[in-house]
Coordinates of C-alpha atoms and ligand atoms in Angstrom, one line a residue:
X1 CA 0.0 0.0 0.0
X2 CA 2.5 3.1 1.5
X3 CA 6.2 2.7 1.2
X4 CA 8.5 5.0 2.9
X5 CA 11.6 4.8 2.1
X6 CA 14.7 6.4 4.1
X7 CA 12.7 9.4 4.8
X8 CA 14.5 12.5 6.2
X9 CA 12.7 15.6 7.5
X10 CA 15.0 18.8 8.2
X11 CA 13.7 22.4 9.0
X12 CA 15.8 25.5 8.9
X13 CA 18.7 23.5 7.8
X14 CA 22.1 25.1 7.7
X15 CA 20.7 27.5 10.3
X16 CA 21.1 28.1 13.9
X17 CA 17.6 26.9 14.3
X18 CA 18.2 23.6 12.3
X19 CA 15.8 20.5 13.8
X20 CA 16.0 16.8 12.6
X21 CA 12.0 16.3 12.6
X22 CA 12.4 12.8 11.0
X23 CA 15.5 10.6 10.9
X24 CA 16.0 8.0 8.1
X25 CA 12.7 6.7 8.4
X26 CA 11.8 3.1 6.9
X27 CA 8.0 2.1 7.0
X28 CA 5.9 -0.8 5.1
X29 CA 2.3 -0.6 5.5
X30 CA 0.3 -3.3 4.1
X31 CA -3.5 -2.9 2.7
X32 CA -5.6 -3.0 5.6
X33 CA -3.1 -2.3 8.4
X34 CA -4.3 -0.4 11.1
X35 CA -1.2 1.6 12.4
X36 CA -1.1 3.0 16.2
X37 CA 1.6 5.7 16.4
X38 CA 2.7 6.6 19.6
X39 CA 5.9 8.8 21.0
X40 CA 6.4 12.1 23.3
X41 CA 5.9 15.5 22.0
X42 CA 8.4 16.6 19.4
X43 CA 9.6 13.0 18.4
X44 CA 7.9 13.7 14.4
X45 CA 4.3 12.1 14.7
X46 CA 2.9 15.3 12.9
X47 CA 5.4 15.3 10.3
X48 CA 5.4 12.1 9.1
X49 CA 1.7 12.5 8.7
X50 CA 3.1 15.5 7.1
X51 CA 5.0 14.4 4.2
X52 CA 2.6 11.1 3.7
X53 CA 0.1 14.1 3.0
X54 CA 2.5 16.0 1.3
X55 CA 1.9 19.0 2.9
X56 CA 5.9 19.5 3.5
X57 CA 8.2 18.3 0.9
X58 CA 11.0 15.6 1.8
X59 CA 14.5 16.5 2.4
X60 CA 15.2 13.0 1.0
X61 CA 13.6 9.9 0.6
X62 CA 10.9 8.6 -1.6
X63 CA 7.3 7.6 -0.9
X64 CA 5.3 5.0 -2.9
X65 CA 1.6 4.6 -3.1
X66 CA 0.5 1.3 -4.5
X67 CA 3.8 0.8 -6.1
X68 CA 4.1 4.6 -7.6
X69 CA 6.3 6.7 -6.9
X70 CA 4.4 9.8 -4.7
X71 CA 7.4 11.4 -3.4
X72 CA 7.0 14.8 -6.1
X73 CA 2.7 14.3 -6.3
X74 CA 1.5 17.8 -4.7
X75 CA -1.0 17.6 -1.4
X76 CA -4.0 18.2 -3.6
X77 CA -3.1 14.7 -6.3
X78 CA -2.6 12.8 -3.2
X79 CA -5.8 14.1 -1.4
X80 CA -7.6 11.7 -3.6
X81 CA -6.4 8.4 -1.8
X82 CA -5.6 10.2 1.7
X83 CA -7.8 11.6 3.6
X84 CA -6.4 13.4 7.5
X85 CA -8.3 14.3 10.2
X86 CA -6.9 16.6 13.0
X87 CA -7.1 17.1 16.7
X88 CA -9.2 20.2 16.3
X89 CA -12.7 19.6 15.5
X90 CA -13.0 22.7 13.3
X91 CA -10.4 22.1 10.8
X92 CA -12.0 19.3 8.4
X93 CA -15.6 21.3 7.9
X94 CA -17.0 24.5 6.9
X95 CA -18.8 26.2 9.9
X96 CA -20.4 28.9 7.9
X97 CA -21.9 26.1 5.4
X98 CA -25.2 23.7 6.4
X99 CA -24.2 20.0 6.8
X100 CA -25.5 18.8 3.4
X101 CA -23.6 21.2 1.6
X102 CA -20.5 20.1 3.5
X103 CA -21.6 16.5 2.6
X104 CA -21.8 17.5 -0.8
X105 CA -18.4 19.2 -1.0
X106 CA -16.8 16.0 0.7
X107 CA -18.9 13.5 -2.2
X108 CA -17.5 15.3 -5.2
X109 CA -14.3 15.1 -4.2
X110 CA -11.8 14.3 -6.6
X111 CA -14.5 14.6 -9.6
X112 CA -13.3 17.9 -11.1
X113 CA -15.7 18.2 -13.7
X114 CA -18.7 16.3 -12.4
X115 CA -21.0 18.6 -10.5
X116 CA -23.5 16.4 -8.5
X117 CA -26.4 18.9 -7.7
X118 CA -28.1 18.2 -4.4
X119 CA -31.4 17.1 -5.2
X120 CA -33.7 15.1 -3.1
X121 CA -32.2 11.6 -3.5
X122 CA -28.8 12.8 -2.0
X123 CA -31.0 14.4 0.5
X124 CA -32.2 10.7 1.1
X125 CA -28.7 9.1 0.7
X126 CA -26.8 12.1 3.5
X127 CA -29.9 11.3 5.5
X128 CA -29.0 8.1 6.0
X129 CA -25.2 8.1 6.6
X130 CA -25.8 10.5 9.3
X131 CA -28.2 8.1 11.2
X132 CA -24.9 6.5 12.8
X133 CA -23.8 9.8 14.0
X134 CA -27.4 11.0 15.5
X135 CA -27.6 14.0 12.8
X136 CA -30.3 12.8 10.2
X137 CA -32.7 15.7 11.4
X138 CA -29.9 18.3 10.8
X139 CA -29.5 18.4 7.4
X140 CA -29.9 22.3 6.9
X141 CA -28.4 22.9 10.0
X142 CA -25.6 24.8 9.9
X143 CA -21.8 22.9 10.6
X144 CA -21.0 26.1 13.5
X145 CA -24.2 24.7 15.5
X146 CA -22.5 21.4 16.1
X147 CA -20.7 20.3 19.3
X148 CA -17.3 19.4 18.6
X149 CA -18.0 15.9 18.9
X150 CA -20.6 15.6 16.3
X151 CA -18.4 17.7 14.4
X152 CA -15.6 15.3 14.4
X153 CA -18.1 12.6 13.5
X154 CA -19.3 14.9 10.8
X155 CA -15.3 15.3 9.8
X156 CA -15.4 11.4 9.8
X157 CA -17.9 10.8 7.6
X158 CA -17.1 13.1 5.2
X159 CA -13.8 11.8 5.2
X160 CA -15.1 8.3 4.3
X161 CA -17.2 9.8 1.8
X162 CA -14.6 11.1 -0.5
X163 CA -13.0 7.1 -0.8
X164 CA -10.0 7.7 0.6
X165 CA -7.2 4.5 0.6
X166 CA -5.4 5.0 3.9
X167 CA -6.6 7.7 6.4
X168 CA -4.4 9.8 8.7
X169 CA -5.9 10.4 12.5
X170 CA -4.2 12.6 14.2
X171 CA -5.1 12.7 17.6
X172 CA -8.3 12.7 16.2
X173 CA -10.1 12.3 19.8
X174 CA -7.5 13.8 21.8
X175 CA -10.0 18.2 21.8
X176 CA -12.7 15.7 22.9
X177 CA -14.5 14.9 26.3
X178 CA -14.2 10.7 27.1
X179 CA -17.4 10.2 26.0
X180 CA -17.5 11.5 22.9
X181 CA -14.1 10.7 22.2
X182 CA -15.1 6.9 23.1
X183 CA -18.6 7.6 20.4
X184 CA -15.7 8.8 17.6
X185 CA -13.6 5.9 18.1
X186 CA -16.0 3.8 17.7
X187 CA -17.3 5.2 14.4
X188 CA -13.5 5.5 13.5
X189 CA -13.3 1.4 13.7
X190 CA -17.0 0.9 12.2
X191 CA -15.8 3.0 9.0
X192 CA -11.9 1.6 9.0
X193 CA -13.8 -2.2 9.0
X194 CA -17.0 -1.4 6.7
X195 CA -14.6 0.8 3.7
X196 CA -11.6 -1.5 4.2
X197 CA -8.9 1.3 5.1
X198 CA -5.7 0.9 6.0
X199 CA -5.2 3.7 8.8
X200 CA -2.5 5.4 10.3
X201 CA -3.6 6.6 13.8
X202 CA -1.4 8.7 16.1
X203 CA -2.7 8.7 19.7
X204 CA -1.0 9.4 23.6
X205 CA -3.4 7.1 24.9
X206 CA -1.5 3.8 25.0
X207 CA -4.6 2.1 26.5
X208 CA -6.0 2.7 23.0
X209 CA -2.6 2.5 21.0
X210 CA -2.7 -1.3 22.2
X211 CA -6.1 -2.1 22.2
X212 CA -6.9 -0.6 18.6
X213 CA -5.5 -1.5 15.4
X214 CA -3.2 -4.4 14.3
X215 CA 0.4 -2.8 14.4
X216 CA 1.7 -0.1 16.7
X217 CA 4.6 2.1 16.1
X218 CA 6.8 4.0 18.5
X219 CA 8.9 7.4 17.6
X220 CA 11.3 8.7 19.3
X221 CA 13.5 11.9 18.3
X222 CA 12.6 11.0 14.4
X223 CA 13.3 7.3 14.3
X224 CA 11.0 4.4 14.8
X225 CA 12.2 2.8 18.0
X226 CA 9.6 -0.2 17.8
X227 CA 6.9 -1.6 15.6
X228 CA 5.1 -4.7 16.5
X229 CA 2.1 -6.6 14.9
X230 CA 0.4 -9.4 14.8
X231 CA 0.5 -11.4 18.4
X232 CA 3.9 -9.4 20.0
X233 CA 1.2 -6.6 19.7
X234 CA -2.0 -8.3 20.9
X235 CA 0.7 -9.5 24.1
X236 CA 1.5 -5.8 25.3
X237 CA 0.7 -4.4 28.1
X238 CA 1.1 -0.7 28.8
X239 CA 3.8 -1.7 31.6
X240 CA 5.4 -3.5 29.1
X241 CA 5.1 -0.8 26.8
X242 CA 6.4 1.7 29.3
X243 CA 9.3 -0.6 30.1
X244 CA 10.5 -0.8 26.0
X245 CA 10.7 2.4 26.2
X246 CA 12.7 2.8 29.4
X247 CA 15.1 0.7 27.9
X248 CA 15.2 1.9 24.3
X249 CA 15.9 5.2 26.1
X250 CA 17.7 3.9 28.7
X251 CA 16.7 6.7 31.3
X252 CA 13.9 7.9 33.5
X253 CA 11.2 9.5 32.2
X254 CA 9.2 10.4 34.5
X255 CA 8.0 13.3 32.3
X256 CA 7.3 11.4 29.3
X257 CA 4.8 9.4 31.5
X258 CA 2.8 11.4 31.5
X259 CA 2.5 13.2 28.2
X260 CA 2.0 9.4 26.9
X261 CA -1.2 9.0 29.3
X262 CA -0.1 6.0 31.1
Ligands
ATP1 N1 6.7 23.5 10.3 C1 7.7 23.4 11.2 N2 8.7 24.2 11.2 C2 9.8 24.0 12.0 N3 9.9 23.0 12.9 C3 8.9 22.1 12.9 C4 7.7 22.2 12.1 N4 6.9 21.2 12.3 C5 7.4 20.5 13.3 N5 8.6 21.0 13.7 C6 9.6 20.5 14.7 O1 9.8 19.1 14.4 C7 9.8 18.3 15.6 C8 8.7 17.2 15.5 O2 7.4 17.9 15.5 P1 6.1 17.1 15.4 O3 5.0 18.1 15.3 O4 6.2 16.2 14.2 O5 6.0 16.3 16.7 P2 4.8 15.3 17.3 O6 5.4 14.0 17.6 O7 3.7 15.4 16.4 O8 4.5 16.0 18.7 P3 3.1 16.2 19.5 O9 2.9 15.0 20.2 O10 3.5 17.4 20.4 O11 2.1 16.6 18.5 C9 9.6 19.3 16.7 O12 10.8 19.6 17.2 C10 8.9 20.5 16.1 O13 9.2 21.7 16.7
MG2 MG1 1.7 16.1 16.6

């Protein structure tokens, strides 16, 4: 599915300010894979999602998508087969437009010349993929009215909607109170299972990171420092997940702790 190849991620370089974001990574990700991606603040989760999106160019590497090569395709090309949603609930709708009219935007997607008007049957067909989410009564309702869990959810579906390959989460939950955080992971797994994605999902809740998905990744200062699947994964515990990283870093960190939720 995604092949990353010895990606390297440097800002500022030559400068005073010059920062290492991501460190020779190597990563395979097979159709259906659903990735955890876990690691302290700073250690690249962002901008890996970053240049899989395209949204920053590589400082070297390549990137392959289904066996092409991706690593020159602009943001907007890639859009098509990857779809990101972010920690902030208002980034992945329109507030000012009414939730069909988001829908609508998020269905023609990637059809450039084919303008789908909304007429009654779409009506029909929005009505009923927002029946999951609790929103079928809202259709003229403006997106600014929602709270931000059902605007996430909102996000979700759209997302879905435009038939994306692999989808980026990142910390998709993490603006959101447990409940509703708990109601958007759930849809997240109902959609990942139902449209066959593969998923990359970065998260500081390790309780989730080993409970969810059927790989998990660890980060640290731009490298991977673990990736296990299959049942080493389905084993963890977050003690044991805790320890790894003790060791891999061979240090306390106390601090680290906690920004990882344990
Ligand atoms: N656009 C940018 N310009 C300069 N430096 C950046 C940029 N984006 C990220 N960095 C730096 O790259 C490093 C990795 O940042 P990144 O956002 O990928 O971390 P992260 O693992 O997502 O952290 P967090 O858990 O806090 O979201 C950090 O040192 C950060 O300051
Ligand atoms: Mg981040």
């Amino acid at each position: 599915m995604i092949k990353l190849e010895n990606l390297t991620k440097v800002f500022y370089p030559g400068t005073v300010n010059e920062k290492i974001a991501i460190n020779g990574v190597s990563l395979h990700i097979e159709e259906g894979e659903i990735v955890c991606v876990i690691g302290s603040n700073g250690s690249g989760k962002s901008t890996l999602f970053n240049l899989i999106s395209g949204t920053y160019p590589l400082t070297n590497g390549t990137i392959a998508f289904n066996d092409i090569d991706i690593t020159k395709t602009p943001e907007y090309k890639r859009a098509k087969y990857i779809g990101r949603i972010f920690q902030d609930p208002t980034m992945g709708t329109a507030a000012n437009m009414s939730i069909e009219d988001n829908m609508i935007t998020a269905s023609t997607k990637g059809m450039k010349s084919l303008k789908i008007s909304l007429n009654n049957e779409k009506r029909k067909q929005f009505k009923e993929l927002l029946i999951p989410i609790g929103m079928e009564n809202r259709l003229k309702d403006n997106v600014g009215l929602l709270s931000g869990g059902q605007r996430q959810a909102l996000t979700l579906l759209m997302t879905v909607m435009s038939n994306p390959k692999l989808i980026l989460l990142d910390e998709h939950t993490a603006a959101l109170d447990p409940r509703n955080a708990d109601i958007v992971m759930d849809l997240t797994q109902k959609y990942i299972v139902e449209k066959k994605l593969t998923a990359l999902m970065i998260t500081h809740n390790m309780k989730f990171a080993i409970e969810f998905g059927t790989r998990l990744i660890m980060m640290d200062e731009g490298k991977i420092i673990l990736d296990v699947k299959g049942e080493e994964k389905k084993k963890l515990t977050v003690d044991k997940l805790v320890e790894i990283f003790r060791n891999i870093k061979n240090e306390e960190f106390s601090a680290d702790e906690e920004l990882l939720n344990v």
